[in-house]
Structures are given as C-alpha cells and as structure tokens.
Amino acid sequence: MEHRLISAIEAALGWSGAEELGKDFVRGSMDDPALVSRIMTPNRLLDVAMRRSLNRPQFRCFQKGEEVHPAIYYTDSVSPRGQSISMVNMRSLGRLLGEGATVIMDQANVFDPTMEVACRALQWWSRERVQVNAYLTTNDASGFPLHWDDHDVVIVQLAGEKEWEVRATSRPVPMYRDADPNSTPSDDIIWSGLMRTGDVMHIPRGHWHQATRTGSGSGKSLHVTFGITKRTGASWLAWLADWCREHEIFRHDLDRWHGTGITALTEAAAQLVSERPPADFFDAYEQATTLPRHVPFLDVLGPLDAVVCTTHFPPQLQERGETIDVVASGKKLTLAAKALPALRLLLSGKPVALEQAAAVVGAEVAEVAEILVEEELCAVLTPELFSGYTGLVTNAGS
C-alpha cells in the first residue's frame, strides 16, 4: 500500500525502505505542511476524546511530572434511564491544558480512521505490528523522565515544538522481558534540540530519551509516536518451543537423576532449529494475526459498492495453474485463476469502487469482492473509513 506518510518519512530520514528500521538514530524533516496537518491536529485529538468513552490507560493526563488522577477530568454521563458512561470532562481537561499539561492517547489507531490507515500502511511496509500514540502538551508542561522503549519508534511532530534529548543505549537491544533491568541511563547524548512541526525522528529500541516543554512558555506540541515491535531471536525460539510439542521426545519428563535421553533430546532440538528457520517464523507470524475490526456488510443497509483490504499484512497470492490461493490472517481461499486481476486490485490495500473496477478488470470483481468481504479480508468502505484514505492513499485503478 502506497501511503503519503510513508513516502514522507522515508524522504525525511533518507531511507529507501524498512531495512533501516531499528539500526541507527536519525532525524529529518518533511517539507509538506498539508500532509502534517492532515495526519492529526490538536483539536481533532480532543474531539476524539470528547466523543468516545475512554478510560485509563487509553487516555491519560500528566501535570508537573505526575499523572493526574482520572477523577479530576473524568465524569459519569448519566442517561435519563440511569445508565452511566464514563466520559472525559472536557471543561476540566481544558482547565488542565490551560494551566499546562500533557494528554496521551494510546492506540489512537483504534479510535481514528486516519491513524488506523497509517498504522496499516506502516505494517504492510515494515511487516511488523504497529500502533500509534498521540501526545499533546501545552505551555511549559514537562514530559516523561528519561526512559527507553522496548520497541523501535518513529516520531512525527505535527504541531508546535518540543525539546528532546536522545542518548545511546546502556544495554544493547534490551527487551521488555529481559535478563537485566537496564535501569541506569547512558551518559552519551546523541542529540538534543527542538522538534518542530514536520520534523521526523527514529529512535531505535533501547535508546534513552526524554521530551519536555519546560521553560518554553506559552505554546503547544503535538506529536505521534509509531511504535514498531520487531521480531527477535528470542521470539523465534519461543515459537520453536510451541512446535516442539509435535514431537514425542519433547513431551517426555526430563530425567533429573540419571540424565538418560539428554543426547537424543539435544539432537532433536538441533534438528528442529534446522527444520524451522527464522524465515518460516516470519511467515507464520503474519498468518497468526487475528482479523481486524470492521463494519459488517449487511445487504439490508445497501449494496456493496466500495471495499478495501484491511488485513494486518499483505495477503499472499499463490498461483496454482487453474486456481489461485489467497493466504492471509490464518485463512486460505481458493478461487479460479481468472479472478487474479480482480484479486490484485481488491487486495492492493487501496480503496476500490466496484463500478469503476469492473471497467478495469471485468464484471466478476463484484462477486470476488463479496467473497473477500464475507471472509473478512476486505471491509466495506464506509464514509468514515474512506476519510482515513482521502488525500493519503490513491484509489485502486486511479
């Protein structure tokens, strides 16, 4: 899926693909103000918070370096029938932001279609799972203290400016579940300075960093952090541990006293490693992902006139003579080979208007689309979902 944000990130960071992800700290700037404001604005973030029932830790507020108790900016909206729904009290939140505070929306891709589409595009690009958190800071509020993340991040400054400090790792590639707590920051400062509107920064896993507006006076900062969790050697070994249960030798009790069978066990483990290399793990990881949320297609609500592929990773098309297999999200569909042009269009990751598509790949595109929607590899392109693509992803066939 071609996405303007990905192209802009690559250009800003000097990348030509996802191969550089996780390697080195790098920063740059996007020369496209329209794109920056299209991704997210402070008011749109607050509008999302106002219209949804959010709870901690999805939505949090910090002031003077400490988390504000939710009771201060949450309230129960009670219906005439006495039903209670927890909602953000926008008046109270506005007062906090006026004083100077930071609000954080975790997994903004769950609540906002533009963020959803951006994360899906980054997943197709990186072949890893991606989520995005949004951070809005006002006036001279501070941010989180010096810390490191257990995943790679790409940060895009969308409004205002914020002071950053990035340091080297104090433990190479630390993990969330690790043999070392990695609690002592490095003294090696790689970069410090202002992130301004349109700036982009890549901080690899384990690099210490902090951001603040302390001392900046009146103003604001909005940035989004795309968290990209890559697979590790430990992930591969954990996957192998699941596969080993297929073999009887691994299901036997270990002999604590006599040590019998240990040689055979280690030989079987070595064979398992050679039989299921990391490449197989990557393929299995992509197929193990669950199907994403989507609006179901109900013909009583109207005809199916536009769809888009919403799988977490690009579906695989496997040609087998007179048939073709579609493999994605743990499913395998087999269709006639003549459906290949329609499949390539429908599974491109771009919005597809079926009437226009029929003129390009044939009338059977409507039938193929119905199958893909029924199997949940494609979703109905509602106006709300389409808004996440508008101006960022071109329609298929355009």
CSV table of C-alpha atoms in Angstrom, one decimal:
chain,number,residue,atom,x,y,z
A,1,MET,CA,0.0,0.0,0.0
A,2,GLU,CA,1.5,3.3,-1.1
A,3,HIS,CA,0.9,6.0,1.6
A,4,ARG,CA,2.0,9.6,1.5
A,5,LEU,CA,3.1,9.5,5.1
A,6,ILE,CA,5.5,6.6,4.5
A,7,SER,CA,7.0,8.3,1.5
A,8,ALA,CA,7.4,11.5,3.5
A,9,ILE,CA,9.1,9.6,6.4
A,10,GLU,CA,11.4,7.8,4.1
A,11,ALA,CA,12.4,11.0,2.4
A,12,ALA,CA,12.9,12.8,5.7
A,13,LEU,CA,15.1,10.1,7.2
A,14,GLY,CA,16.9,9.2,4.0
A,15,TRP,CA,15.6,5.7,3.9
A,16,SER,CA,14.6,3.7,0.8
A,17,GLY,CA,12.6,1.1,2.7
A,18,ALA,CA,12.1,-0.6,6.1
A,19,GLU,CA,15.6,-2.1,6.2
A,20,GLU,CA,17.0,0.7,8.2
A,21,LEU,CA,14.3,0.4,10.9
A,22,GLY,CA,15.9,-0.2,14.3
A,23,LYS,CA,19.5,0.3,13.2
A,24,ASP,CA,20.5,3.9,14.0
A,25,PHE,CA,19.1,7.1,15.4
A,26,VAL,CA,18.3,9.5,12.6
A,27,ARG,CA,16.1,12.6,12.2
A,28,GLY,CA,15.0,14.9,9.4
A,29,SER,CA,12.1,17.0,8.3
A,30,MET,CA,9.1,16.7,6.0
A,31,ASP,CA,8.5,19.5,3.5
A,32,ASP,CA,4.8,19.1,3.2
A,33,PRO,CA,2.7,21.2,5.7
A,34,ALA,CA,-0.6,20.0,4.2
A,35,LEU,CA,0.4,16.4,5.0
A,36,VAL,CA,1.4,17.2,8.6
A,37,SER,CA,-2.0,18.8,9.4
A,38,ARG,CA,-3.8,16.1,7.5
A,39,ILE,CA,-2.5,13.4,9.8
A,40,MET,CA,-3.8,14.8,13.1
A,41,THR,CA,-4.4,18.2,14.8
A,42,PRO,CA,-4.7,19.1,18.4
A,43,ASN,CA,-8.4,19.9,18.1
A,44,ARG,CA,-9.1,16.6,16.3
A,45,LEU,CA,-7.4,14.7,19.1
A,46,LEU,CA,-9.5,16.5,21.6
A,47,ASP,CA,-12.6,15.9,19.5
A,48,VAL,CA,-11.8,12.1,19.5
A,49,ALA,CA,-11.5,12.2,23.3
A,50,MET,CA,-14.8,14.1,23.7
A,51,ARG,CA,-16.9,11.7,21.6
A,52,ARG,CA,-15.7,8.4,23.0
A,53,SER,CA,-15.9,6.6,26.3
A,54,LEU,CA,-12.2,6.3,27.0
A,55,ASN,CA,-10.5,5.0,30.2
A,56,ARG,CA,-7.1,4.9,31.6
A,57,PRO,CA,-4.6,3.8,30.2
A,58,GLN,CA,-6.1,4.6,26.8
A,59,PHE,CA,-6.3,8.3,27.7
A,60,ARG,CA,-4.2,9.9,30.5
A,61,CYS,CA,-3.2,13.3,31.6
A,62,PHE,CA,0.0,14.4,33.3
A,63,GLN,CA,0.9,17.7,35.0
A,64,LYS,CA,4.1,18.7,36.8
A,65,GLY,CA,5.6,15.4,36.1
A,66,GLU,CA,2.9,13.3,37.7
A,67,GLU,CA,-0.2,11.6,36.4
A,68,VAL,CA,-3.4,13.5,37.2
A,69,HIS,CA,-6.0,11.3,39.0
A,70,PRO,CA,-8.7,10.4,36.4
A,71,ALA,CA,-11.4,11.6,38.8
A,72,ILE,CA,-10.3,15.1,38.2
A,73,TYR,CA,-11.0,15.1,34.4
A,74,TYR,CA,-13.4,12.1,34.0
A,75,THR,CA,-17.1,12.3,34.8
A,76,ASP,CA,-20.1,9.9,34.5
A,77,SER,CA,-22.6,10.8,31.9
A,78,VAL,CA,-25.9,9.5,33.2
A,79,SER,CA,-28.8,8.9,30.8
A,80,PRO,CA,-32.5,9.6,31.7
A,81,ARG,CA,-32.8,5.9,32.4
A,82,GLY,CA,-29.9,6.0,34.9
A,83,GLN,CA,-27.3,4.4,32.6
A,84,SER,CA,-23.8,5.6,33.4
A,85,ILE,CA,-21.0,6.0,30.9
A,86,SER,CA,-17.5,7.3,31.8
A,87,MET,CA,-16.6,10.3,29.6
A,88,VAL,CA,-13.8,12.8,29.6
A,89,ASN,CA,-15.0,16.1,31.3
A,90,MET,CA,-13.8,18.5,28.6
A,91,ARG,CA,-14.3,21.5,30.8
A,92,SER,CA,-11.9,20.0,33.4
A,93,LEU,CA,-9.5,18.8,30.8
A,94,GLY,CA,-9.5,22.2,29.2
A,95,ARG,CA,-8.6,23.8,32.5
A,96,LEU,CA,-5.7,21.4,33.0
A,97,LEU,CA,-4.4,22.1,29.5
A,98,GLY,CA,-4.8,25.8,30.0
A,99,GLU,CA,-2.5,25.5,33.1
A,100,GLY,CA,-0.1,23.4,31.2
A,101,ALA,CA,-0.4,19.6,30.9
A,102,THR,CA,0.2,16.6,28.7
A,103,VAL,CA,-2.5,14.3,27.5
A,104,ILE,CA,-1.7,10.9,25.9
A,105,MET,CA,-4.0,8.8,23.8
A,106,ASP,CA,-2.7,5.3,23.5
A,107,GLN,CA,-3.5,3.4,20.3
A,108,ALA,CA,-5.1,6.3,18.6
A,109,ASN,CA,-5.4,4.0,15.6
A,110,VAL,CA,-8.3,2.2,17.4
A,111,PHE,CA,-10.3,5.5,17.5
A,112,ASP,CA,-9.3,7.5,14.5
A,113,PRO,CA,-9.6,6.2,10.8
A,114,THR,CA,-6.6,8.2,9.6
A,115,MET,CA,-4.4,6.8,12.3
A,116,GLU,CA,-5.8,3.3,11.6
A,117,VAL,CA,-4.9,3.6,7.9
A,118,ALA,CA,-1.5,5.0,8.6
A,119,CYS,CA,-0.7,2.1,11.0
A,120,ARG,CA,-1.9,-0.5,8.5
A,121,ALA,CA,0.3,1.1,5.8
A,122,LEU,CA,3.3,1.0,8.1
A,123,GLN,CA,2.6,-2.6,8.9
A,124,TRP,CA,2.5,-3.6,5.2
A,125,TRP,CA,5.7,-1.6,4.8
A,126,SER,CA,7.6,-3.0,7.8
A,127,ARG,CA,5.9,-6.4,8.1
A,128,GLU,CA,5.7,-5.9,11.8
A,129,ARG,CA,2.8,-4.8,14.1
A,130,VAL,CA,2.4,-1.1,14.6
A,131,GLN,CA,0.4,1.1,17.0
A,132,VAL,CA,0.4,4.9,17.4
A,133,ASN,CA,0.2,7.0,20.5
A,134,ALA,CA,-0.6,10.7,20.4
A,135,TYR,CA,0.9,13.3,22.8
A,136,LEU,CA,-0.5,16.8,23.2
A,137,THR,CA,1.5,19.1,25.5
A,138,THR,CA,0.5,22.7,26.4
A,139,ASN,CA,2.5,25.7,27.7
A,140,ASP,CA,5.6,24.7,29.7
A,141,ALA,CA,4.5,21.3,30.9
A,142,SER,CA,7.1,18.6,31.4
A,143,GLY,CA,7.1,15.2,29.8
A,144,PHE,CA,8.1,11.7,30.9
A,145,PRO,CA,11.5,11.5,32.6
A,146,LEU,CA,14.5,9.8,30.9
A,147,HIS,CA,13.4,6.4,29.7
A,148,TRP,CA,13.8,3.8,27.0
A,149,ASP,CA,11.3,1.8,24.9
A,150,ASP,CA,11.3,-1.9,24.2
A,151,HIS,CA,10.4,-1.3,20.5
A,152,ASP,CA,11.6,1.0,17.7
A,153,VAL,CA,9.7,4.3,17.3
A,154,VAL,CA,9.1,6.8,14.5
A,155,ILE,CA,8.1,10.1,15.9
A,156,VAL,CA,6.4,12.8,13.8
A,157,GLN,CA,6.0,16.3,15.1
A,158,LEU,CA,2.6,17.5,13.9
A,159,ALA,CA,2.1,20.9,15.6
A,160,GLY,CA,4.2,23.3,17.7
A,161,GLU,CA,7.6,22.3,19.1
A,162,LYS,CA,9.2,20.3,21.9
A,163,GLU,CA,12.6,19.9,23.4
A,164,TRP,CA,14.2,16.5,23.1
A,165,GLU,CA,17.2,14.7,24.4
A,166,VAL,CA,18.3,11.3,23.0
A,167,ARG,CA,21.0,9.2,24.5
A,168,ALA,CA,22.8,6.0,23.5
A,169,THR,CA,21.8,2.6,24.8
A,170,SER,CA,23.3,1.4,28.1
A,171,ARG,CA,22.5,-2.2,27.2
A,172,PRO,CA,22.4,-3.4,23.6
A,173,VAL,CA,18.9,-4.2,22.3
A,174,PRO,CA,17.2,-4.5,25.7
A,175,MET,CA,13.8,-6.3,25.9
A,176,TYR,CA,10.6,-5.9,27.9
A,177,ARG,CA,11.2,-9.4,29.4
A,178,ASP,CA,15.0,-9.5,29.8
A,179,ALA,CA,17.8,-10.8,31.9
A,180,ASP,CA,18.8,-7.3,33.0
A,181,PRO,CA,16.5,-4.5,34.3
A,182,ASN,CA,18.5,-1.9,32.3
A,183,SER,CA,17.8,0.9,34.8
A,184,THR,CA,21.0,3.0,34.5
A,185,PRO,CA,20.8,5.7,31.7
A,186,SER,CA,23.7,6.2,29.4
A,187,ASP,CA,25.7,9.4,29.7
A,188,ASP,CA,26.3,9.5,25.9
A,189,ILE,CA,24.0,12.2,24.5
A,190,ILE,CA,23.4,11.5,20.8
A,191,TRP,CA,21.2,14.5,20.0
A,192,SER,CA,19.4,17.3,21.9
A,193,GLY,CA,17.3,20.1,20.4
A,194,LEU,CA,13.9,21.2,19.3
A,195,MET,CA,11.5,19.0,17.2
A,196,ARG,CA,9.4,21.5,15.1
A,197,THR,CA,6.3,21.0,13.0
A,198,GLY,CA,7.1,18.5,10.3
A,199,ASP,CA,10.2,17.0,11.9
A,200,VAL,CA,10.6,13.2,12.0
A,201,MET,CA,12.8,11.2,14.3
A,202,HIS,CA,13.6,7.5,14.5
A,203,ILE,CA,14.7,6.2,17.9
A,204,PRO,CA,15.8,2.6,17.9
A,205,ARG,CA,14.9,0.2,20.8
A,206,GLY,CA,16.8,0.8,24.0
A,207,HIS,CA,17.9,4.4,23.3
A,208,TRP,CA,17.2,6.6,26.3
A,209,HIS,CA,15.2,9.7,25.6
A,210,GLN,CA,13.0,12.4,27.1
A,211,ALA,CA,10.9,15.3,25.9
A,212,THR,CA,9.6,18.5,27.6
A,213,ARG,CA,8.2,21.9,27.1
A,214,THR,CA,9.5,23.1,30.5
A,215,GLY,CA,10.8,26.7,30.1
A,216,SER,CA,9.2,27.1,26.7
A,217,GLY,CA,6.4,29.3,27.9
A,218,SER,CA,3.1,29.7,26.1
A,219,GLY,CA,2.5,27.3,23.2
A,220,LYS,CA,1.8,23.7,22.3
A,221,SER,CA,3.2,20.5,21.0
A,222,LEU,CA,1.5,17.6,19.3
A,223,HIS,CA,3.5,14.6,18.1
A,224,VAL,CA,2.6,11.0,17.3
A,225,THR,CA,4.8,8.0,18.1
A,226,PHE,CA,4.5,5.0,15.8
A,227,GLY,CA,5.7,2.0,17.9
A,228,ILE,CA,7.0,-0.8,15.8
A,229,THR,CA,7.8,-4.1,17.6
A,230,LYS,CA,10.2,-6.2,15.6
A,231,ARG,CA,10.7,-10.0,16.0
A,232,THR,CA,13.8,-11.1,17.9
A,233,GLY,CA,15.8,-14.3,18.2
A,234,ALA,CA,14.0,-14.9,21.5
A,235,SER,CA,10.7,-14.6,19.6
A,236,TRP,CA,11.8,-17.3,17.2
A,237,LEU,CA,12.9,-19.6,20.0
A,238,ALA,CA,9.6,-19.2,21.8
A,239,TRP,CA,7.9,-20.1,18.5
A,240,LEU,CA,10.1,-23.2,18.2
A,241,ALA,CA,9.1,-24.2,21.8
A,242,ASP,CA,5.5,-24.4,20.7
A,243,TRP,CA,6.4,-26.5,17.6
A,244,CYS,CA,8.4,-29.0,19.7
A,245,ARG,CA,5.3,-30.4,21.3
A,246,GLU,CA,4.6,-32.1,18.0
A,247,HIS,CA,7.5,-34.5,18.7
A,248,GLU,CA,7.1,-37.1,21.4
A,249,ILE,CA,10.7,-36.8,22.7
A,250,PHE,CA,10.0,-33.2,23.9
A,251,ARG,CA,6.8,-34.3,25.7
A,252,HIS,CA,8.6,-36.8,28.0
A,253,ASP,CA,9.7,-35.8,31.5
A,254,LEU,CA,13.3,-34.7,31.9
A,255,ASP,CA,15.3,-37.4,33.8
A,256,ARG,CA,16.5,-35.4,36.8
A,257,TRP,CA,18.6,-38.3,38.3
A,258,HIS,CA,20.1,-40.4,35.5
A,259,GLY,CA,20.3,-37.9,32.7
A,260,THR,CA,19.2,-40.6,30.2
A,261,GLY,CA,18.0,-39.4,26.8
A,262,ILE,CA,19.7,-36.0,27.0
A,263,THR,CA,21.8,-36.6,24.0
A,264,ALA,CA,18.8,-37.5,21.9
A,265,LEU,CA,16.9,-34.5,23.2
A,266,THR,CA,19.6,-32.1,22.2
A,267,GLU,CA,19.9,-33.7,18.8
A,268,ALA,CA,16.2,-33.4,18.3
A,269,ALA,CA,16.4,-29.7,19.3
A,270,ALA,CA,19.1,-29.1,16.8
A,271,GLN,CA,17.0,-30.8,14.1
A,272,LEU,CA,14.0,-28.7,15.0
A,273,VAL,CA,16.1,-25.5,14.6
A,274,SER,CA,17.3,-26.5,11.2
A,275,GLU,CA,13.8,-27.6,10.1
A,276,ARG,CA,12.1,-24.4,11.1
A,277,PRO,CA,14.3,-21.4,10.3
A,278,PRO,CA,13.5,-17.7,11.0
A,279,ALA,CA,12.0,-17.3,7.6
A,280,ASP,CA,9.3,-19.8,8.5
A,281,PHE,CA,8.7,-17.9,11.7
A,282,PHE,CA,8.2,-14.7,9.8
A,283,ASP,CA,5.6,-16.3,7.6
A,284,ALA,CA,3.8,-17.9,10.5
A,285,TYR,CA,3.8,-14.7,12.5
A,286,GLU,CA,2.0,-12.8,9.7
A,287,GLN,CA,-0.6,-15.6,9.3
A,288,ALA,CA,-1.2,-15.9,13.1
A,289,THR,CA,-2.6,-12.3,13.3
A,290,THR,CA,-6.3,-12.1,14.1
A,291,LEU,CA,-8.7,-10.4,11.7
A,292,PRO,CA,-9.1,-6.7,12.3
A,293,ARG,CA,-12.3,-5.0,13.4
A,294,HIS,CA,-14.5,-3.8,10.6
A,295,VAL,CA,-18.1,-2.7,9.9
A,296,PRO,CA,-20.0,-5.8,8.8
A,297,PHE,CA,-21.7,-5.9,5.3
A,298,LEU,CA,-25.5,-6.1,5.6
A,299,ASP,CA,-27.3,-6.0,2.3
A,300,VAL,CA,-30.3,-4.5,4.0
A,301,LEU,CA,-28.3,-1.4,4.5
A,302,GLY,CA,-27.5,-1.0,0.9
A,303,PRO,CA,-25.5,-2.6,-1.9
A,304,LEU,CA,-21.8,-3.3,-1.8
A,305,ASP,CA,-20.3,-0.5,-3.9
A,306,ALA,CA,-16.8,0.0,-2.4
A,307,VAL,CA,-14.3,-2.1,-0.4
A,308,VAL,CA,-10.7,-2.0,0.9
A,309,CYS,CA,-8.4,-4.7,2.1
A,310,THR,CA,-7.9,-4.4,5.9
A,311,THR,CA,-5.6,-7.4,6.7
A,312,HIS,CA,-2.8,-6.5,9.1
A,313,PHE,CA,-0.2,-7.7,6.5
A,314,PRO,CA,-0.3,-8.0,2.7
A,315,PRO,CA,-2.2,-11.1,1.6
A,316,GLN,CA,-0.3,-13.7,-0.4
A,317,LEU,CA,-1.4,-14.7,-3.8
A,318,GLN,CA,-0.2,-18.2,-4.8
A,319,GLU,CA,-0.9,-19.2,-8.4
A,320,ARG,CA,-1.6,-22.9,-9.0
A,321,GLY,CA,-2.4,-23.3,-12.6
A,322,GLU,CA,-6.2,-23.1,-13.0
A,323,THR,CA,-6.7,-21.9,-9.4
A,324,ILE,CA,-5.2,-19.3,-7.2
A,325,ASP,CA,-4.9,-19.3,-3.4
A,326,VAL,CA,-5.3,-16.2,-1.2
A,327,VAL,CA,-3.5,-16.6,2.1
A,328,ALA,CA,-4.0,-14.1,4.9
A,329,SER,CA,-4.7,-13.9,8.6
A,330,GLY,CA,-4.8,-17.7,9.0
A,331,LYS,CA,-7.2,-18.2,6.1
A,332,LYS,CA,-6.7,-19.8,2.7
A,333,LEU,CA,-9.2,-19.1,-0.1
A,334,THR,CA,-9.1,-20.9,-3.4
A,335,LEU,CA,-10.5,-19.1,-6.4
A,336,ALA,CA,-10.4,-19.7,-10.2
A,337,ALA,CA,-7.3,-18.3,-11.9
A,338,LYS,CA,-9.5,-15.8,-13.9
A,339,ALA,CA,-10.1,-13.9,-10.7
A,340,LEU,CA,-6.4,-12.9,-10.4
A,341,PRO,CA,-6.8,-9.4,-11.9
A,342,ALA,CA,-9.7,-8.7,-9.6
A,343,LEU,CA,-7.8,-10.1,-6.6
A,344,ARG,CA,-4.7,-8.0,-7.3
A,345,LEU,CA,-6.9,-4.8,-7.4
A,346,LEU,CA,-9.0,-5.7,-4.4
A,347,LEU,CA,-6.1,-6.8,-2.2
A,348,SER,CA,-3.8,-3.8,-3.1
A,349,GLY,CA,-4.6,-2.0,0.2
A,350,LYS,CA,-6.2,0.9,-1.8
A,351,PRO,CA,-9.9,1.8,-1.8
A,352,VAL,CA,-11.8,0.1,-4.6
A,353,ALA,CA,-15.0,1.5,-6.1
A,354,LEU,CA,-16.5,-1.6,-7.7
A,355,GLU,CA,-18.3,0.1,-10.6
A,356,GLN,CA,-15.1,1.7,-11.7
A,357,ALA,CA,-13.1,-1.5,-11.0
A,358,ALA,CA,-15.5,-3.5,-13.3
A,359,ALA,CA,-14.4,-1.4,-16.2
A,360,VAL,CA,-10.7,-2.2,-15.5
A,361,VAL,CA,-10.7,-5.9,-14.5
A,362,GLY,CA,-14.2,-7.2,-15.5
A,363,ALA,CA,-17.6,-7.6,-14.0
A,364,GLU,CA,-16.5,-10.6,-11.8
A,365,VAL,CA,-14.8,-8.1,-9.5
A,366,ALA,CA,-18.1,-7.6,-7.7
A,367,GLU,CA,-18.5,-11.3,-7.0
A,368,VAL,CA,-14.9,-11.6,-5.8
A,369,ALA,CA,-15.3,-8.6,-3.6
A,370,GLU,CA,-18.4,-10.2,-1.9
A,371,ILE,CA,-16.3,-13.3,-1.2
A,372,LEU,CA,-13.4,-11.3,0.3
A,373,VAL,CA,-15.8,-9.2,2.5
A,374,GLU,CA,-17.6,-12.3,3.7
A,375,GLU,CA,-14.2,-13.8,4.6
A,376,GLU,CA,-13.3,-10.5,6.3
A,377,LEU,CA,-10.1,-9.9,4.3
A,378,CYS,CA,-11.8,-6.8,2.9
A,379,ALA,CA,-14.1,-4.4,4.6
A,380,VAL,CA,-17.0,-2.2,3.4
A,381,LEU,CA,-15.6,1.2,2.6
A,382,THR,CA,-17.8,3.3,4.8
A,383,PRO,CA,-17.5,7.1,4.5
A,384,GLU,CA,-15.8,7.2,7.9
A,385,LEU,CA,-13.2,4.6,6.8
A,386,PHE,CA,-12.8,6.3,3.5
A,387,SER,CA,-11.9,9.5,5.3
A,388,GLY,CA,-8.8,7.8,6.6
A,389,TYR,CA,-7.5,7.3,3.0
A,390,THR,CA,-8.6,10.6,1.5
A,391,GLY,CA,-5.6,12.6,0.2
A,392,LEU,CA,-3.2,10.0,1.6
A,393,VAL,CA,-3.8,6.8,-0.5
A,394,THR,CA,-4.9,6.9,-4.1
A,395,ASN,CA,-7.9,4.8,-5.1
A,396,ALA,CA,-7.1,1.5,-6.8
A,397,GLY,CA,-7.3,1.8,-10.6
A,398,SER,CA,-6.7,5.6,-10.5
